[in-house]
XYZ file of C-alpha atoms in Angstrom:
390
model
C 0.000 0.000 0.000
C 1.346 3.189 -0.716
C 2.420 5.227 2.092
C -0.502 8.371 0.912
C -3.239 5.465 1.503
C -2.542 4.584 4.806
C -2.386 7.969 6.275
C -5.478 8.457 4.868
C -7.027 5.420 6.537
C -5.351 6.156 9.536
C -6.765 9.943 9.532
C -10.726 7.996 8.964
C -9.734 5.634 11.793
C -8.754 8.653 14.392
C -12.142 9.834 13.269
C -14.165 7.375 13.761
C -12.727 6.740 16.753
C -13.341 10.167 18.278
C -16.781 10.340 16.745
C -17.776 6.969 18.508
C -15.562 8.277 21.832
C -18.464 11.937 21.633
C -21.376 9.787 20.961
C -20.202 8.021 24.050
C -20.072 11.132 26.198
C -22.797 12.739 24.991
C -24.932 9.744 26.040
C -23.414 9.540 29.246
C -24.105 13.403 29.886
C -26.981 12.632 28.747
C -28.130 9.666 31.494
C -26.629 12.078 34.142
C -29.033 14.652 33.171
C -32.047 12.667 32.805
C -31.242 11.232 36.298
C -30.722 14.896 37.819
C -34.274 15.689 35.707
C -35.713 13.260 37.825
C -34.608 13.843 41.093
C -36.005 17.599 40.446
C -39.151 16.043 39.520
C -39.547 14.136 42.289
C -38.160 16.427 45.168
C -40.767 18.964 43.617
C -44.001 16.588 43.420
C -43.149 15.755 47.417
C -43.125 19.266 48.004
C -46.280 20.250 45.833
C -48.150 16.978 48.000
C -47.244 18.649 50.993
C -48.904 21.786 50.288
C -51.729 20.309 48.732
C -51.888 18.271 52.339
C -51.860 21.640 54.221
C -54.479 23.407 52.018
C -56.737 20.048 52.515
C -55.811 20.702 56.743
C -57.352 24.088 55.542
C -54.361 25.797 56.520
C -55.460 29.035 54.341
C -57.667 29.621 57.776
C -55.674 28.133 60.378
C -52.352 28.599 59.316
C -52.055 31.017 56.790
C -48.759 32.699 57.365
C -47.005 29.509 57.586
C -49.081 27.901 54.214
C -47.410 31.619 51.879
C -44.173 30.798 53.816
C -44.236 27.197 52.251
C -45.924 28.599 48.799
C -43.065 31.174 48.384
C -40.621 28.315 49.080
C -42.158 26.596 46.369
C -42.143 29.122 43.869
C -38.669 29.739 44.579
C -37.715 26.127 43.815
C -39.777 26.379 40.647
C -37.665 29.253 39.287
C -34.517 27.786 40.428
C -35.529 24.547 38.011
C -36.435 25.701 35.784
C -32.822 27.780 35.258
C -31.216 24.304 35.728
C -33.519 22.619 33.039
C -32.929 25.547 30.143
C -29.439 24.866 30.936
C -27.332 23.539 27.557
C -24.152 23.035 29.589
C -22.752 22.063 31.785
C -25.237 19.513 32.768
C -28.601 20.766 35.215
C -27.448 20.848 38.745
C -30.065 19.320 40.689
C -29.007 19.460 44.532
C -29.650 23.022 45.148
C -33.101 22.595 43.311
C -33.587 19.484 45.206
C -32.369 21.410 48.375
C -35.167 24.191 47.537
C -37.916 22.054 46.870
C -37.264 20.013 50.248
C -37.365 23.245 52.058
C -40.536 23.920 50.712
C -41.819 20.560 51.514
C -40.456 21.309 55.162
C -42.578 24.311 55.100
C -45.455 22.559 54.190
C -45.642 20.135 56.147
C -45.443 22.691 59.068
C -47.970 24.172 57.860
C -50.050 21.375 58.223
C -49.503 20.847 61.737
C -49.978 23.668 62.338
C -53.396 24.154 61.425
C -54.417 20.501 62.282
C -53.458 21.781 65.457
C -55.239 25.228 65.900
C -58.415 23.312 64.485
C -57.844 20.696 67.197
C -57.542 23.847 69.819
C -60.821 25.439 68.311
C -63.014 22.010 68.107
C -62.003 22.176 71.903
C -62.761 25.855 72.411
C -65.967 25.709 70.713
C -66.967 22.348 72.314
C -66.139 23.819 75.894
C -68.061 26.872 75.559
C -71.199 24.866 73.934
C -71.820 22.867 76.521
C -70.951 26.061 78.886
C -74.069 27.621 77.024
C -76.033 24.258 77.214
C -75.669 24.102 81.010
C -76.531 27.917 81.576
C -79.357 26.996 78.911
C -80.578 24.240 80.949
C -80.378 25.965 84.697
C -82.320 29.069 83.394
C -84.927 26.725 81.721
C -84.871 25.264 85.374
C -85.450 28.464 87.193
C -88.073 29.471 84.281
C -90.016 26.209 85.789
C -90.185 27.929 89.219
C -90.006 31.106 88.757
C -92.698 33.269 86.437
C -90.501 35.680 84.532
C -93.255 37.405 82.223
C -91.587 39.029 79.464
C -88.519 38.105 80.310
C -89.270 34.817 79.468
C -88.352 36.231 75.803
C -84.651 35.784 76.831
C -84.823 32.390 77.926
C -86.350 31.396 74.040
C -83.448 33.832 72.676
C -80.867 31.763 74.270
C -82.025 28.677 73.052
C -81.951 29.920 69.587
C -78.398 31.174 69.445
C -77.443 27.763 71.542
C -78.790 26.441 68.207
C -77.434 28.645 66.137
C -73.776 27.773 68.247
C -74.393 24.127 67.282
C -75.313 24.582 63.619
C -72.103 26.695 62.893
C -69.706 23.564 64.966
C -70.988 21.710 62.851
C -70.338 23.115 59.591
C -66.504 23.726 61.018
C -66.976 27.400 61.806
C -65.400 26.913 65.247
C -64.771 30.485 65.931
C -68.456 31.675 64.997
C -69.738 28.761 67.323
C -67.930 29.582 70.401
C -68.630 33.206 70.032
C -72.326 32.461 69.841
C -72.003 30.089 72.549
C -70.537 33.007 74.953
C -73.774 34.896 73.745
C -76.252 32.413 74.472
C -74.915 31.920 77.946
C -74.858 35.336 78.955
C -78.533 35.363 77.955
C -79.197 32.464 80.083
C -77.420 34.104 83.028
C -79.556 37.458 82.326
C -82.239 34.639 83.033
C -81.694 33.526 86.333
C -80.427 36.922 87.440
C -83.708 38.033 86.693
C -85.437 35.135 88.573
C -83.052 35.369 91.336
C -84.306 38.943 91.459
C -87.510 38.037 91.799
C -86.575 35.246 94.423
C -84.708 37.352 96.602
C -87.180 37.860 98.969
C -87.220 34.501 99.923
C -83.887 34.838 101.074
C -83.901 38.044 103.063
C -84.217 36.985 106.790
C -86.163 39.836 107.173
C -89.415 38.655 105.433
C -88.446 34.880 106.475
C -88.964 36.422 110.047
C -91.819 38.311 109.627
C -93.631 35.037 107.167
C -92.524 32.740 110.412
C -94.773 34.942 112.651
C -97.516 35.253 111.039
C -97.510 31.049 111.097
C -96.564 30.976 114.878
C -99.592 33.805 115.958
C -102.090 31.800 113.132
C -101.456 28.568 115.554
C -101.592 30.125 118.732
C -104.369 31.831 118.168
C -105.684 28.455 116.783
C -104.399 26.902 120.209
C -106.032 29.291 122.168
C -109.417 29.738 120.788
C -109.772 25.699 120.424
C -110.499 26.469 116.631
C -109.259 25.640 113.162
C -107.246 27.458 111.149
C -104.905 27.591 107.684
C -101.861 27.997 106.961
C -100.762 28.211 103.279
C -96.485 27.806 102.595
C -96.202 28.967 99.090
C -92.853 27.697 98.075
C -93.679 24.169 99.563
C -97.154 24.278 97.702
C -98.818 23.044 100.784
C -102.043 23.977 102.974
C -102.204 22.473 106.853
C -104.900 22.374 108.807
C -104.191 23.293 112.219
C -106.913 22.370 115.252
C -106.248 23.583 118.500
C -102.614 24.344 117.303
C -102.350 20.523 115.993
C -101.846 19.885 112.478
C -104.517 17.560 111.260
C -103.785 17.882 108.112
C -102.306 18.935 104.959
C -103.082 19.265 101.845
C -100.691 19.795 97.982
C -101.861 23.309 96.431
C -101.787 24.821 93.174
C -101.124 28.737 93.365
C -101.416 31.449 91.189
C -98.966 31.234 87.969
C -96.850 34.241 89.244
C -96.796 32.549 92.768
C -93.774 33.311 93.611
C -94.353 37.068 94.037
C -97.077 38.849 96.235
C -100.082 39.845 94.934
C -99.963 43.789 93.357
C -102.871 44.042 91.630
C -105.493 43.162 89.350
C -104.220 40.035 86.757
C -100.666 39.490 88.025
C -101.293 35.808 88.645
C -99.614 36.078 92.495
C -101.539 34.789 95.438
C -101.096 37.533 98.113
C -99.371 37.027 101.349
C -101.040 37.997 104.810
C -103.382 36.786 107.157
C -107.440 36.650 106.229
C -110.173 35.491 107.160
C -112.953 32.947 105.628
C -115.816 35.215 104.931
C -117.793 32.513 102.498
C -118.579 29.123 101.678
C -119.253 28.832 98.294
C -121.099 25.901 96.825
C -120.815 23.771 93.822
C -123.663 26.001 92.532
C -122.069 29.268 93.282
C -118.272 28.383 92.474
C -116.622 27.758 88.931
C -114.382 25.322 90.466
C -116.527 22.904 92.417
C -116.455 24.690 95.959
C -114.691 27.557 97.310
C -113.891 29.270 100.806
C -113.939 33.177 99.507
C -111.192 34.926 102.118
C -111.235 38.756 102.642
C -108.609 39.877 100.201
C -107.764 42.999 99.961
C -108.040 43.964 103.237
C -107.179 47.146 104.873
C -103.626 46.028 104.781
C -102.994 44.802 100.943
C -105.593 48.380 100.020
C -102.910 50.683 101.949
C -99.839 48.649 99.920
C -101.338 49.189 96.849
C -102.220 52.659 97.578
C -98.590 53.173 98.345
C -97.215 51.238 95.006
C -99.158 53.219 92.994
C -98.205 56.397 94.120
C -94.690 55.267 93.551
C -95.433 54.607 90.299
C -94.619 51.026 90.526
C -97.670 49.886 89.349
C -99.806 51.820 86.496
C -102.015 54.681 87.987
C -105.105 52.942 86.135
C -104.180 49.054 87.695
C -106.726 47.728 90.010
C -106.346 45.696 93.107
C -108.034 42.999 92.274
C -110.552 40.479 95.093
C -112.402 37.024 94.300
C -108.815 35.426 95.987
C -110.194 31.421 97.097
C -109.321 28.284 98.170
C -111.662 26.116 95.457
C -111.453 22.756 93.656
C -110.470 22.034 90.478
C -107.390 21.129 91.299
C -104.934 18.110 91.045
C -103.276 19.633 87.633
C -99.785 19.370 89.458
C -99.042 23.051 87.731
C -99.773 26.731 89.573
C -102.493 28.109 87.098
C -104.591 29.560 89.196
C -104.901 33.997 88.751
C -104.220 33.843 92.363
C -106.031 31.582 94.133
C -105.462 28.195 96.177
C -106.491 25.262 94.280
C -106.576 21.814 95.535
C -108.755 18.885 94.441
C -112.853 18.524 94.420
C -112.354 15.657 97.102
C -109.821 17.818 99.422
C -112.108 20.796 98.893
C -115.350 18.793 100.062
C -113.394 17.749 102.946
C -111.970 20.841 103.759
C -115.982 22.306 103.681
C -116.445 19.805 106.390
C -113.875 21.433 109.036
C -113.734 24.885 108.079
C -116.014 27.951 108.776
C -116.451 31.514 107.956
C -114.443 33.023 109.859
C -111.651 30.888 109.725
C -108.575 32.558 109.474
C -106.054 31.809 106.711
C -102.774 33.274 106.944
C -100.342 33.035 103.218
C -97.167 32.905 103.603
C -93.884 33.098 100.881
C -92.134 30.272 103.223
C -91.311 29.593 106.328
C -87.592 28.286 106.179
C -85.136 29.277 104.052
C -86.138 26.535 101.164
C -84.914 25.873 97.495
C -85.981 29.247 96.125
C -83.684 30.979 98.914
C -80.303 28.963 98.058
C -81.124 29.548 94.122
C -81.121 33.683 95.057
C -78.358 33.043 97.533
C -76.065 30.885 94.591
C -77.000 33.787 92.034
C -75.982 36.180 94.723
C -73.105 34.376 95.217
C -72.120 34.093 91.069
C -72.271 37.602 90.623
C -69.929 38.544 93.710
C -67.586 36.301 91.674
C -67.836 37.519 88.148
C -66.659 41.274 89.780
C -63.753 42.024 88.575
């Protein structure tokens, strides 16, 4: 061969050697990137499931400066790939990206807890003050049962609809909203029994206990003395005795007026007044709406001089009446007070109360005569607000 020849077949060998020794790199580059592509990939799909997590956790509520902390990380590691991935050479360097996206996922995922967290808090927060509300809710529905509020029984149905209201909104996840109304509907329920505690007082001022107490101790001496019956009507124990020479011979369960628990003021206020009267007449079946009746003197000069007095104080309307036709009658036995003011007990009690019992009886009506029920619910109320002072 002639020397020209095999240069030239040596210069084609050197070639084809170098063009199969680039092909060989540029694969291999190649691989390496592809690899580094995918690391990227997957560094950023763990970091966009993290955020999608936290958003799910509802993080945008709970946790939101911690959920743009993560989002800003993410965006961050988007740009930064994005570089890397337009990048002709050298090859894409993936560990910073990686780095970035991983910091993002970090963020994310802190995120998360976090607001799993606060909602965990809030369920607990709104829970505690719901069944704060459905206790005061409960207690003032309690006191309502005693206690005749009038139109301040509006507050007691108020409560109970924002107690509702509470509920509806913990249960469509608005925790906050729910423990907020919560707080509301127990302060209504507390303006409740503050109001009924107001109107209980009396049976825990040892005043009036005193004064109740001895018109029950003269009522039975005088029945002692004179040999003769006499009544004795205990409001807040809703029971009528029957005293005989100052012995008890018997007693009898009563239903009062609706506003029992207050004295009588006038003319359709539903109490049954407090004092000492007398039987002035026996009232037949024929003569009586509610079977028989003992017809006592109310108002006398007594109740006509209070109400005199109220209503030049102006606590009572100048055109209110005093009111009369006060009884102890049948019809009874409906284990509620629904009388307008009179004593109610049943047609048989009634009969045999006609039996012992004459004009002239006396019949004394007191609030109490211990300090009962009604006195420790105005003394605990007394007691709650002392501590609520700041």
């Amino acid at each position: 061969m002639r020397r020209g020849s095999r240069h030239a077949w040596r210069t084609a060998g050197a070639v084809a050697v170098g063009v199969v020794c680039l092909a060989g790199a540029a694969l291999a580059v190649r691989g390496v990137a592809l690899r580094r592509g995918a690391m990227m990939q997957m560094a950023a799909a763990a970091a966009g499931s993290a955020v999608g997590a936290a958003r799910a956790a509802n993080a945008m509520h709970w946790a939101p400066d911690e959920l743009a902390v993560a989002e800003r990380a993410s965006r961050e590691a988007l740009t930064r790939q994005r570089v890397e991935q337009v990048r002709v050479w050298p090859i894409p360097d993936a560990a910073p990206v990686v780095a970035a996206w991983s910091a993002a996922e970090a963020s994310a995922r802190a995120a998360e807890r976090s607001a799993r967290d606060r909602r965990a808090a809030g369920a607990n927060s709104a829970g505690e003050q719901i069944d704060k509300a459905s206790q005061a809710v409960a207690a003032a529905e309690t006191a309502a049962a005693t206690i005749y509020l009038g139109p301040d029984r509006q507050l007691l149905a108020t409560s109970r609809t924002v107690l509702d209201e509470a509920r509806a909104y913990q249960h469509a996840g608005d925790l906050e909203t729910a423990a907020a109304r919560a707080r509301v509907a127990a302060a209504l329920a507390d303006q409740v029994r503050d109001r009924a505690a107001a109107l209980a007082a009396r049976y825990a001022d040892a005043g009036t206990i005193a004064r109740w107490q001895g018109w029950k101790r003269e009522t039975i001496a005088w029945s002692r003395r004179e040999g003769r019956a006499a009544i004795v009507v205990v409001k807040d124990a809703h029971e009528m005795t029957l005293f005989v020479r100052g012995e008890p011979v018997k007693t009898y369960t009563v239903e009062l007026g609706f506003n029992w628990i207050a004295d009588k003021r006038r003319e359709g206020d539903g109490s049954t007044p407090e004092g000492r009267y007398r039987v002035v007449a026996r009232l037949d079946h024929l003569a009586s709406d509610f079977y028989k009746a003992l017809l006592i003197d109310y108002p006398n000069a007594g109740d006509r001089a209070e109400f005199g007095r109220a209503r030049r104080r102006g606590d009572i309307p100048a055109s209110a009446r005093i009111g009369g036709l006060i009884e102890i009658h049948g019809g009874g036995g409906r284990r509620r007070d629904w009388t307008e003011g009179c004593v109610a007990v049943t047609n048989p009690e009634i009969e045999d109360l006609f039996g012992r019992v004459s004009v002239g009886t006396p019949v004394t009506i007191v609030g109490s005569d211990t300090y009962g029920p009604i006195a420790e619910f105005a003394r605990g109320r007394r007691r709650d607000a002392a501590d609520r002072r700041p």
